[in-house]
Amino acid sequence: MASPSSWEFYKEEQTKILWVHICTQDLTVVAISINKWWKTRYPEFKMRIVSKKEFEHIKMQEPQQPQ
């Protein structure tokens, strides 16, 4: 298994939204890392930081939309 991360993300290709859930309490260091990662890896996507509950809800909805 991969080592634990400070955040997890889910990418929606159709809407170009990157959903991010921060998994740690140290928000300052993580926010800087996420911002750098997002701008270099997915500059064309909009980023949304959400709660764990909303993150899981978004991940569950996507497979149900076959298009």
PDB file of N, CA, C and O in Angstrom, residues 23-57:
ATOM      1  N   CYS A  23      -6.672  15.609   4.864  1.00  0.00           N
ATOM      2  CA  CYS A  23      -6.752  14.549   5.878  1.00  0.00           C
ATOM      3  C   CYS A  23      -5.932  14.829   7.127  1.00  0.00           C
ATOM      4  O   CYS A  23      -5.696  13.920   7.912  1.00  0.00           O
ATOM      5  N   THR A  24      -5.467  16.019   7.325  1.00  0.00           N
ATOM      6  CA  THR A  24      -4.613  16.329   8.468  1.00  0.00           C
ATOM      7  C   THR A  24      -5.046  17.641   9.104  1.00  0.00           C
ATOM      8  O   THR A  24      -5.797  18.414   8.501  1.00  0.00           O
ATOM      9  N   GLN A  25      -4.568  17.898  10.294  1.00  0.00           N
ATOM     10  CA  GLN A  25      -4.896  19.133  10.997  1.00  0.00           C
ATOM     11  C   GLN A  25      -3.924  20.267  10.657  1.00  0.00           C
ATOM     12  O   GLN A  25      -4.226  21.430  10.886  1.00  0.00           O
ATOM     13  N   ASP A  26      -2.754  19.936  10.110  1.00  0.00           N
ATOM     14  CA  ASP A  26      -1.725  20.933   9.783  1.00  0.00           C
ATOM     15  C   ASP A  26      -2.053  21.576   8.437  1.00  0.00           C
ATOM     16  O   ASP A  26      -1.482  21.235   7.412  1.00  0.00           O
ATOM     17  N   LEU A  27      -2.973  22.512   8.434  1.00  0.00           N
ATOM     18  CA  LEU A  27      -3.492  23.074   7.187  1.00  0.00           C
ATOM     19  C   LEU A  27      -2.503  23.969   6.450  1.00  0.00           C
ATOM     20  O   LEU A  27      -2.510  24.009   5.226  1.00  0.00           O
ATOM     21  N   THR A  28      -1.647  24.676   7.156  1.00  0.00           N
ATOM     22  CA  THR A  28      -0.733  25.614   6.508  1.00  0.00           C
ATOM     23  C   THR A  28       0.228  24.907   5.567  1.00  0.00           C
ATOM     24  O   THR A  28       0.336  25.263   4.399  1.00  0.00           O
ATOM     25  N   VAL A  29       0.919  23.911   6.067  1.00  0.00           N
ATOM     26  CA  VAL A  29       1.897  23.192   5.245  1.00  0.00           C
ATOM     27  C   VAL A  29       1.203  22.465   4.101  1.00  0.00           C
ATOM     28  O   VAL A  29       1.658  22.490   2.969  1.00  0.00           O
ATOM     29  N   VAL A  30       0.071  21.839   4.380  1.00  0.00           N
ATOM     30  CA  VAL A  30      -0.656  21.097   3.363  1.00  0.00           C
ATOM     31  C   VAL A  30      -1.197  22.034   2.294  1.00  0.00           C
ATOM     32  O   VAL A  30      -1.146  21.730   1.103  1.00  0.00           O
ATOM     33  N   ALA A  31      -1.723  23.178   2.679  1.00  0.00           N
ATOM     34  CA  ALA A  31      -2.274  24.129   1.710  1.00  0.00           C
ATOM     35  C   ALA A  31      -1.204  24.588   0.719  1.00  0.00           C
ATOM     36  O   ALA A  31      -1.464  24.681  -0.489  1.00  0.00           O
ATOM     37  N   ILE A  32      -0.015  24.843   1.189  1.00  0.00           N
ATOM     38  CA  ILE A  32       1.077  25.252   0.300  1.00  0.00           C
ATOM     39  C   ILE A  32       1.432  24.120  -0.656  1.00  0.00           C
ATOM     40  O   ILE A  32       1.592  24.329  -1.855  1.00  0.00           O
ATOM     41  N   SER A  33       1.496  22.904  -0.146  1.00  0.00           N
ATOM     42  CA  SER A  33       1.821  21.747  -0.985  1.00  0.00           C
ATOM     43  C   SER A  33       0.748  21.484  -2.032  1.00  0.00           C
ATOM     44  O   SER A  33       1.052  21.232  -3.191  1.00  0.00           O
ATOM     45  N   ILE A  34      -0.520  21.547  -1.617  1.00  0.00           N
ATOM     46  CA  ILE A  34      -1.616  21.310  -2.556  1.00  0.00           C
ATOM     47  C   ILE A  34      -1.620  22.365  -3.648  1.00  0.00           C
ATOM     48  O   ILE A  34      -1.795  22.051  -4.829  1.00  0.00           O
ATOM     49  N   ASN A  35      -1.434  23.600  -3.276  1.00  0.00           N
ATOM     50  CA  ASN A  35      -1.457  24.684  -4.259  1.00  0.00           C
ATOM     51  C   ASN A  35      -0.357  24.497  -5.305  1.00  0.00           C
ATOM     52  O   ASN A  35      -0.601  24.646  -6.504  1.00  0.00           O
ATOM     53  N   LYS A  36       0.827  24.165  -4.865  1.00  0.00           N
ATOM     54  CA  LYS A  36       1.946  23.950  -5.799  1.00  0.00           C
ATOM     55  C   LYS A  36       1.666  22.746  -6.704  1.00  0.00           C
ATOM     56  O   LYS A  36       1.853  22.810  -7.916  1.00  0.00           O
ATOM     57  N   TRP A  37       1.194  21.638  -6.115  1.00  0.00           N
ATOM     58  CA  TRP A  37       0.885  20.424  -6.867  1.00  0.00           C
ATOM     59  C   TRP A  37      -0.211  20.676  -7.897  1.00  0.00           C
ATOM     60  O   TRP A  37      -0.103  20.277  -9.044  1.00  0.00           O
ATOM     61  N   TRP A  38      -1.270  21.366  -7.476  1.00  0.00           N
ATOM     62  CA  TRP A  38      -2.407  21.640  -8.348  1.00  0.00           C
ATOM     63  C   TRP A  38      -1.996  22.498  -9.549  1.00  0.00           C
ATOM     64  O   TRP A  38      -2.319  22.174 -10.685  1.00  0.00           O
ATOM     65  N   LYS A  39      -1.250  23.569  -9.312  1.00  0.00           N
ATOM     66  CA  LYS A  39      -0.883  24.488 -10.397  1.00  0.00           C
ATOM     67  C   LYS A  39       0.105  23.882 -11.386  1.00  0.00           C
ATOM     68  O   LYS A  39       0.125  24.267 -12.546  1.00  0.00           O
ATOM     69  N   THR A  40       0.917  22.927 -10.944  1.00  0.00           N
ATOM     70  CA  THR A  40       1.860  22.305 -11.872  1.00  0.00           C
ATOM     71  C   THR A  40       1.264  21.088 -12.576  1.00  0.00           C
ATOM     72  O   THR A  40       1.575  20.820 -13.720  1.00  0.00           O
ATOM     73  N   ARG A  41       0.381  20.366 -11.894  1.00  0.00           N
ATOM     74  CA  ARG A  41      -0.143  19.121 -12.461  1.00  0.00           C
ATOM     75  C   ARG A  41      -1.487  19.277 -13.156  1.00  0.00           C
ATOM     76  O   ARG A  41      -1.749  18.637 -14.166  1.00  0.00           O
ATOM     77  N   TYR A  42      -2.367  20.098 -12.623  1.00  0.00           N
ATOM     78  CA  TYR A  42      -3.718  20.267 -13.176  1.00  0.00           C
ATOM     79  C   TYR A  42      -4.082  21.749 -13.308  1.00  0.00           C
ATOM     80  O   TYR A  42      -5.093  22.199 -12.755  1.00  0.00           O
ATOM     81  N   PRO A  43      -3.334  22.541 -14.048  1.00  0.00           N
ATOM     82  CA  PRO A  43      -3.607  23.983 -14.113  1.00  0.00           C
ATOM     83  C   PRO A  43      -4.939  24.334 -14.785  1.00  0.00           C
ATOM     84  O   PRO A  43      -5.498  25.396 -14.521  1.00  0.00           O
ATOM     85  N   GLU A  44      -5.467  23.440 -15.612  1.00  0.00           N
ATOM     86  CA  GLU A  44      -6.729  23.726 -16.311  1.00  0.00           C
ATOM     87  C   GLU A  44      -7.959  23.371 -15.470  1.00  0.00           C
ATOM     88  O   GLU A  44      -9.081  23.661 -15.860  1.00  0.00           O
ATOM     89  N   PHE A  45      -7.758  22.772 -14.312  1.00  0.00           N
ATOM     90  CA  PHE A  45      -8.863  22.372 -13.444  1.00  0.00           C
ATOM     91  C   PHE A  45      -9.133  23.429 -12.378  1.00  0.00           C
ATOM     92  O   PHE A  45      -8.230  24.135 -11.952  1.00  0.00           O
ATOM     93  N   LYS A  46     -10.390  23.514 -11.946  1.00  0.00           N
ATOM     94  CA  LYS A  46     -10.747  24.305 -10.768  1.00  0.00           C
ATOM     95  C   LYS A  46     -10.616  23.370  -9.568  1.00  0.00           C
ATOM     96  O   LYS A  46     -10.919  22.193  -9.666  1.00  0.00           O
ATOM     97  N   MET A  47     -10.185  23.891  -8.445  1.00  0.00           N
ATOM     98  CA  MET A  47     -10.018  23.065  -7.258  1.00  0.00           C
ATOM     99  C   MET A  47     -11.072  23.431  -6.226  1.00  0.00           C
ATOM    100  O   MET A  47     -11.333  24.603  -5.989  1.00  0.00           O
ATOM    101  N   ARG A  48     -11.654  22.404  -5.622  1.00  0.00           N
ATOM    102  CA  ARG A  48     -12.624  22.579  -4.549  1.00  0.00           C
ATOM    103  C   ARG A  48     -12.171  21.748  -3.352  1.00  0.00           C
ATOM    104  O   ARG A  48     -11.981  20.543  -3.472  1.00  0.00           O
ATOM    105  N   ILE A  49     -12.003  22.383  -2.212  1.00  0.00           N
ATOM    106  CA  ILE A  49     -11.641  21.666  -0.991  1.00  0.00           C
ATOM    107  C   ILE A  49     -12.933  21.413  -0.224  1.00  0.00           C
ATOM    108  O   ILE A  49     -13.706  22.340   0.031  1.00  0.00           O
ATOM    109  N   VAL A  50     -13.166  20.138   0.102  1.00  0.00           N
ATOM    110  CA  VAL A  50     -14.430  19.735   0.711  1.00  0.00           C
ATOM    111  C   VAL A  50     -14.192  18.854   1.930  1.00  0.00           C
ATOM    112  O   VAL A  50     -13.097  18.348   2.142  1.00  0.00           O
ATOM    113  N   SER A  51     -15.250  18.641   2.692  1.00  0.00           N
ATOM    114  CA  SER A  51     -15.191  17.755   3.859  1.00  0.00           C
ATOM    115  C   SER A  51     -15.124  16.299   3.413  1.00  0.00           C
ATOM    116  O   SER A  51     -15.399  15.972   2.256  1.00  0.00           O
ATOM    117  N   LYS A  52     -14.797  15.425   4.330  1.00  0.00           N
ATOM    118  CA  LYS A  52     -14.721  13.993   4.041  1.00  0.00           C
ATOM    119  C   LYS A  52     -16.074  13.469   3.560  1.00  0.00           C
ATOM    120  O   LYS A  52     -16.154  12.698   2.610  1.00  0.00           O
ATOM    121  N   LYS A  53     -17.137  13.896   4.203  1.00  0.00           N
ATOM    122  CA  LYS A  53     -18.485  13.448   3.839  1.00  0.00           C
ATOM    123  C   LYS A  53     -18.828  13.866   2.404  1.00  0.00           C
ATOM    124  O   LYS A  53     -19.313  13.061   1.615  1.00  0.00           O
ATOM    125  N   GLU A  54     -18.580  15.114   2.072  1.00  0.00           N
ATOM    126  CA  GLU A  54     -18.864  15.592   0.723  1.00  0.00           C
ATOM    127  C   GLU A  54     -17.958  14.923  -0.310  1.00  0.00           C
ATOM    128  O   GLU A  54     -18.379  14.581  -1.408  1.00  0.00           O
ATOM    129  N   PHE A  55     -16.695  14.698   0.051  1.00  0.00           N
ATOM    130  CA  PHE A  55     -15.743  14.034  -0.837  1.00  0.00           C
ATOM    131  C   PHE A  55     -16.235  12.632  -1.195  1.00  0.00           C
ATOM    132  O   PHE A  55     -16.246  12.243  -2.362  1.00  0.00           O
ATOM    133  N   GLU A  56     -16.668  11.872  -0.201  1.00  0.00           N
ATOM    134  CA  GLU A  56     -17.180  10.521  -0.449  1.00  0.00           C
ATOM    135  C   GLU A  56     -18.450  10.561  -1.294  1.00  0.00           C
ATOM    136  O   GLU A  56     -18.657   9.709  -2.148  1.00  0.00           O
ATOM    137  N   HIS A  57     -19.293  11.546  -1.052  1.00  0.00           N
ATOM    138  CA  HIS A  57     -20.530  11.696  -1.827  1.00  0.00           C
ATOM    139  C   HIS A  57     -20.224  11.965  -3.303  1.00  0.00           C
ATOM    140  O   HIS A  57     -20.839  11.364  -4.185  1.00  0.00           O
TER     141      HIS A  57
END
